[in-house]
């Protein structure tokens, strides 16, 4: 079971370090066998090898080693922190930051070449959801253009855009329907759900047979709350 926290543009270097120390302590003293990942902002990255229970990852990178890409960081910079774990295709980068499928596929290929662990995000906007399941699936499949779905260090996060950061999660029956279809295509690749996951809905989401974990934004910003989510995930018997 994967339980991942995406900080987005929240936390500073100082507060992220306090968060991670508290999380490590919790994981050190609890019997948790989930795969725990945290994606702080790039300015708050710390050395990944400082943590034995948490995998630290990067929310973003540019698909180069180094060079003239003002404002970006490449594998040289991530390497300094021992980061081998990245998010790719998050809807906030696709929609707000205008990342194209072509750039996303380049980032994916670069991450794969480096052997990094990837959480690859897909999800449909509200107007597509309103057109029904065939439109949703067509949209989701298009987000796999140029993506090697057989990469062994891949997890996919299904995150309906209209459910991200809105406090309105998808209905359990809808998550179940889409997740079953995605999983039939993904085989053994872990499938996560993301979109307003919280301590109330987490248990029903991860009890779904096709759900292998969650990617959490808002509800993971507070470390005590994230520990609570981890404990709930741990308690679900699958
Ligand atoms: C996310 O950032 O991927 C996310 C799912 O955010 P939230 O939990 O706030 O909806």
XYZ file of C-alpha atoms and ligand atoms in Angstrom:
248
model
C 0.000 0.000 0.000
C 1.425 3.391 -1.017
C 0.521 6.491 1.014
C 1.996 9.628 -0.552
C 1.910 13.283 0.510
C 2.153 16.035 -2.097
C 2.995 19.337 -0.386
C 2.611 21.359 -3.628
C 3.685 24.983 -2.841
C 3.328 24.557 0.908
C 5.863 24.246 3.738
C 9.315 25.810 3.966
C 12.652 24.081 4.346
C 12.341 24.577 8.115
C 8.778 23.255 8.509
C 9.362 20.376 6.076
C 12.330 19.208 8.188
C 10.205 19.317 11.366
C 7.419 17.427 9.547
C 9.781 14.734 8.266
C 11.415 14.227 11.679
C 7.982 13.781 13.274
C 6.914 11.391 10.524
C 10.099 9.310 10.868
C 9.570 9.097 14.607
C 5.984 7.928 14.115
C 7.079 5.292 11.572
C 9.938 4.210 13.823
C 7.590 3.496 16.692
C 4.602 2.038 14.787
C 4.168 -1.192 12.899
C 3.538 0.302 9.489
C 4.433 -1.639 6.381
C 3.051 0.870 3.866
C 5.293 2.540 1.294
C 5.365 6.169 2.532
C 6.399 8.926 0.133
C 6.628 12.683 0.648
C 7.019 15.298 -2.099
C 8.069 18.658 -0.583
C 8.661 21.797 -2.674
C 12.074 21.734 -4.380
C 13.485 24.396 -2.029
C 12.645 22.147 0.926
C 14.301 18.987 -0.413
C 16.562 17.265 2.066
C 18.943 14.400 1.565
C 16.833 11.301 0.896
C 19.252 9.114 2.876
C 18.478 11.013 6.096
C 15.213 9.079 6.257
C 14.881 5.354 6.569
C 11.071 4.989 6.530
C 10.064 7.801 4.192
C 10.903 8.032 0.510
C 11.531 11.660 -0.368
C 10.576 12.665 -3.877
C 10.530 15.639 -6.223
C 7.296 17.218 -7.450
C 9.067 18.438 -10.569
C 12.267 18.449 -12.646
C 13.301 19.271 -16.207
C 14.413 16.283 -18.328
C 18.100 17.235 -18.532
C 21.207 16.565 -16.496
C 22.071 20.288 -16.319
C 22.372 23.251 -18.675
C 20.722 26.507 -19.715
C 17.142 26.056 -18.449
C 16.540 29.085 -16.247
C 14.370 28.331 -13.266
C 14.506 24.555 -13.712
C 16.453 21.769 -12.040
C 17.806 18.597 -13.653
C 19.158 15.250 -12.524
C 22.457 16.819 -11.403
C 20.608 18.873 -8.773
C 18.265 16.054 -7.713
C 21.262 13.730 -7.509
C 22.859 15.957 -4.863
C 19.918 15.077 -2.600
C 19.846 11.406 -3.599
C 16.301 11.844 -4.972
C 15.159 8.889 -7.065
C 11.452 9.321 -6.801
C 9.336 11.780 -8.821
C 5.807 12.904 -9.605
C 5.005 13.332 -13.297
C 1.823 14.544 -15.028
C 0.101 16.151 -12.034
C -2.956 18.057 -13.284
C -1.724 21.293 -11.712
C 1.342 21.069 -13.954
C -0.715 20.002 -16.969
C -3.397 22.684 -16.572
C -1.932 25.623 -14.612
C 1.694 25.293 -15.760
C 0.640 24.261 -19.308
C 2.819 21.148 -19.532
C 2.033 19.346 -22.766
C 1.733 15.582 -23.150
C 4.890 15.759 -25.254
C 6.941 17.372 -22.439
C 5.397 14.987 -19.922
C 6.437 12.021 -22.090
C 9.990 13.445 -22.296
C 10.112 13.801 -18.507
C 8.825 10.263 -18.148
C 11.450 8.850 -20.547
C 14.187 10.764 -18.698
C 13.022 9.510 -15.295
C 12.910 5.981 -16.667
C 16.440 6.262 -18.115
C 17.590 7.291 -14.640
C 15.766 4.357 -13.043
C 13.667 6.662 -10.860
C 10.460 5.577 -9.192
C 7.539 7.415 -10.800
C 4.046 8.308 -9.694
C 2.374 9.169 -12.986
C -0.809 11.217 -12.572
C -3.826 11.150 -14.859
C -7.319 12.555 -14.425
C -10.203 14.098 -16.325
C -11.696 17.601 -15.962
C -15.312 18.130 -14.899
C -16.714 18.774 -18.385
C -15.303 15.456 -19.604
C -16.717 13.636 -16.564
C -20.136 15.106 -17.387
C -19.976 13.499 -20.843
C -19.922 9.995 -19.326
C -17.596 7.064 -18.877
C -16.527 6.614 -22.531
C -15.383 10.244 -22.699
C -13.532 9.861 -19.384
C -11.720 6.755 -20.585
C -10.811 8.285 -23.929
C -9.360 11.276 -22.048
C -7.424 9.082 -19.609
C -5.988 6.864 -22.348
C -4.767 9.984 -24.189
C -2.743 10.851 -21.090
C -0.748 7.646 -21.645
C 0.477 8.836 -25.070
C 4.254 8.324 -25.218
C 4.303 6.623 -21.797
C 5.850 3.177 -21.320
C 3.246 1.504 -19.119
C 5.473 -1.556 -18.659
C 8.114 0.371 -16.702
C 8.591 -1.632 -13.508
C 9.099 1.391 -11.219
C 5.812 2.992 -12.232
C 2.728 3.674 -10.112
C -0.258 5.450 -11.639
C -2.375 7.938 -9.673
C -5.928 8.424 -10.905
C -6.854 11.943 -9.799
C -10.046 13.419 -11.262
C -9.177 17.109 -11.675
C -12.522 18.282 -10.278
C -11.806 16.395 -7.049
C -8.321 17.815 -6.403
C -8.154 20.384 -3.634
C -11.908 20.932 -3.774
C -12.958 18.922 -0.735
C -15.248 16.956 -3.079
C -13.932 13.458 -3.598
C -15.290 11.222 -6.359
C -18.030 8.807 -5.306
C -16.751 5.428 -4.199
C -18.714 3.635 -6.940
C -17.187 5.948 -9.593
C -13.640 5.458 -8.249
C -14.314 1.723 -8.258
C -15.592 1.707 -11.835
C -12.674 3.688 -13.289
C -10.063 1.954 -11.129
C -11.209 -1.502 -12.240
C -10.926 -0.513 -15.890
C -7.521 1.130 -15.380
C -6.246 -1.808 -13.371
C -7.261 -4.285 -16.066
C -4.906 -2.394 -18.383
C -2.147 -1.760 -15.800
C -1.805 -5.311 -14.494
C 0.639 -5.360 -11.584
C 1.412 -1.642 -11.722
C 0.139 -0.069 -8.477
C -2.877 2.202 -8.919
C -3.428 5.079 -6.501
C -6.410 7.386 -6.094
C -6.061 11.101 -5.373
C -8.581 13.899 -4.963
C -9.707 15.240 -1.564
C -8.748 12.080 0.298
C -9.227 12.557 4.050
C -9.587 10.560 7.234
C -13.318 10.075 6.583
C -13.157 8.640 3.069
C -9.730 6.957 3.065
C -10.802 3.621 4.430
C -13.551 3.052 1.831
C -11.226 4.165 -0.976
C -8.349 1.868 -0.151
C -10.682 -1.038 0.551
C -11.485 -1.081 -3.176
C -9.915 -4.105 -4.812
C -8.189 -2.060 -7.549
C -6.789 0.610 -5.239
C -3.186 0.173 -4.099
C -2.819 3.471 -2.288
C -3.471 7.193 -2.240
C -1.831 10.479 -3.200
C -2.907 13.168 -0.732
C -2.559 16.954 -0.854
C -4.389 19.093 1.699
C -5.078 16.399 4.261
C -1.371 15.511 4.385
C -0.046 19.007 5.095
C -0.303 18.530 8.820
C 1.984 15.739 9.987
C -0.346 14.485 12.739
C -3.120 14.207 10.192
C -0.856 12.412 7.699
C 0.160 9.920 10.428
C -3.554 9.352 11.090
C -4.114 8.615 7.391
C -1.179 6.190 7.382
C -2.608 4.385 10.412
C -6.035 4.106 8.739
C -4.409 2.717 5.591
C -2.417 0.240 7.656
C -5.578 -0.958 9.432
C -7.420 -1.798 6.229
C -7.136 -5.521 5.592
C -6.967 -6.421 1.916
C -2.942 16.112 -5.087
O -2.294 17.133 -4.944
O -2.516 15.239 -5.831
C -4.223 15.977 -4.391
C -4.888 14.881 -4.566
O -4.627 17.029 -3.577
P -5.880 17.026 -2.546
O -5.740 15.806 -1.679
O -5.740 18.301 -1.797
O -7.128 16.961 -3.366
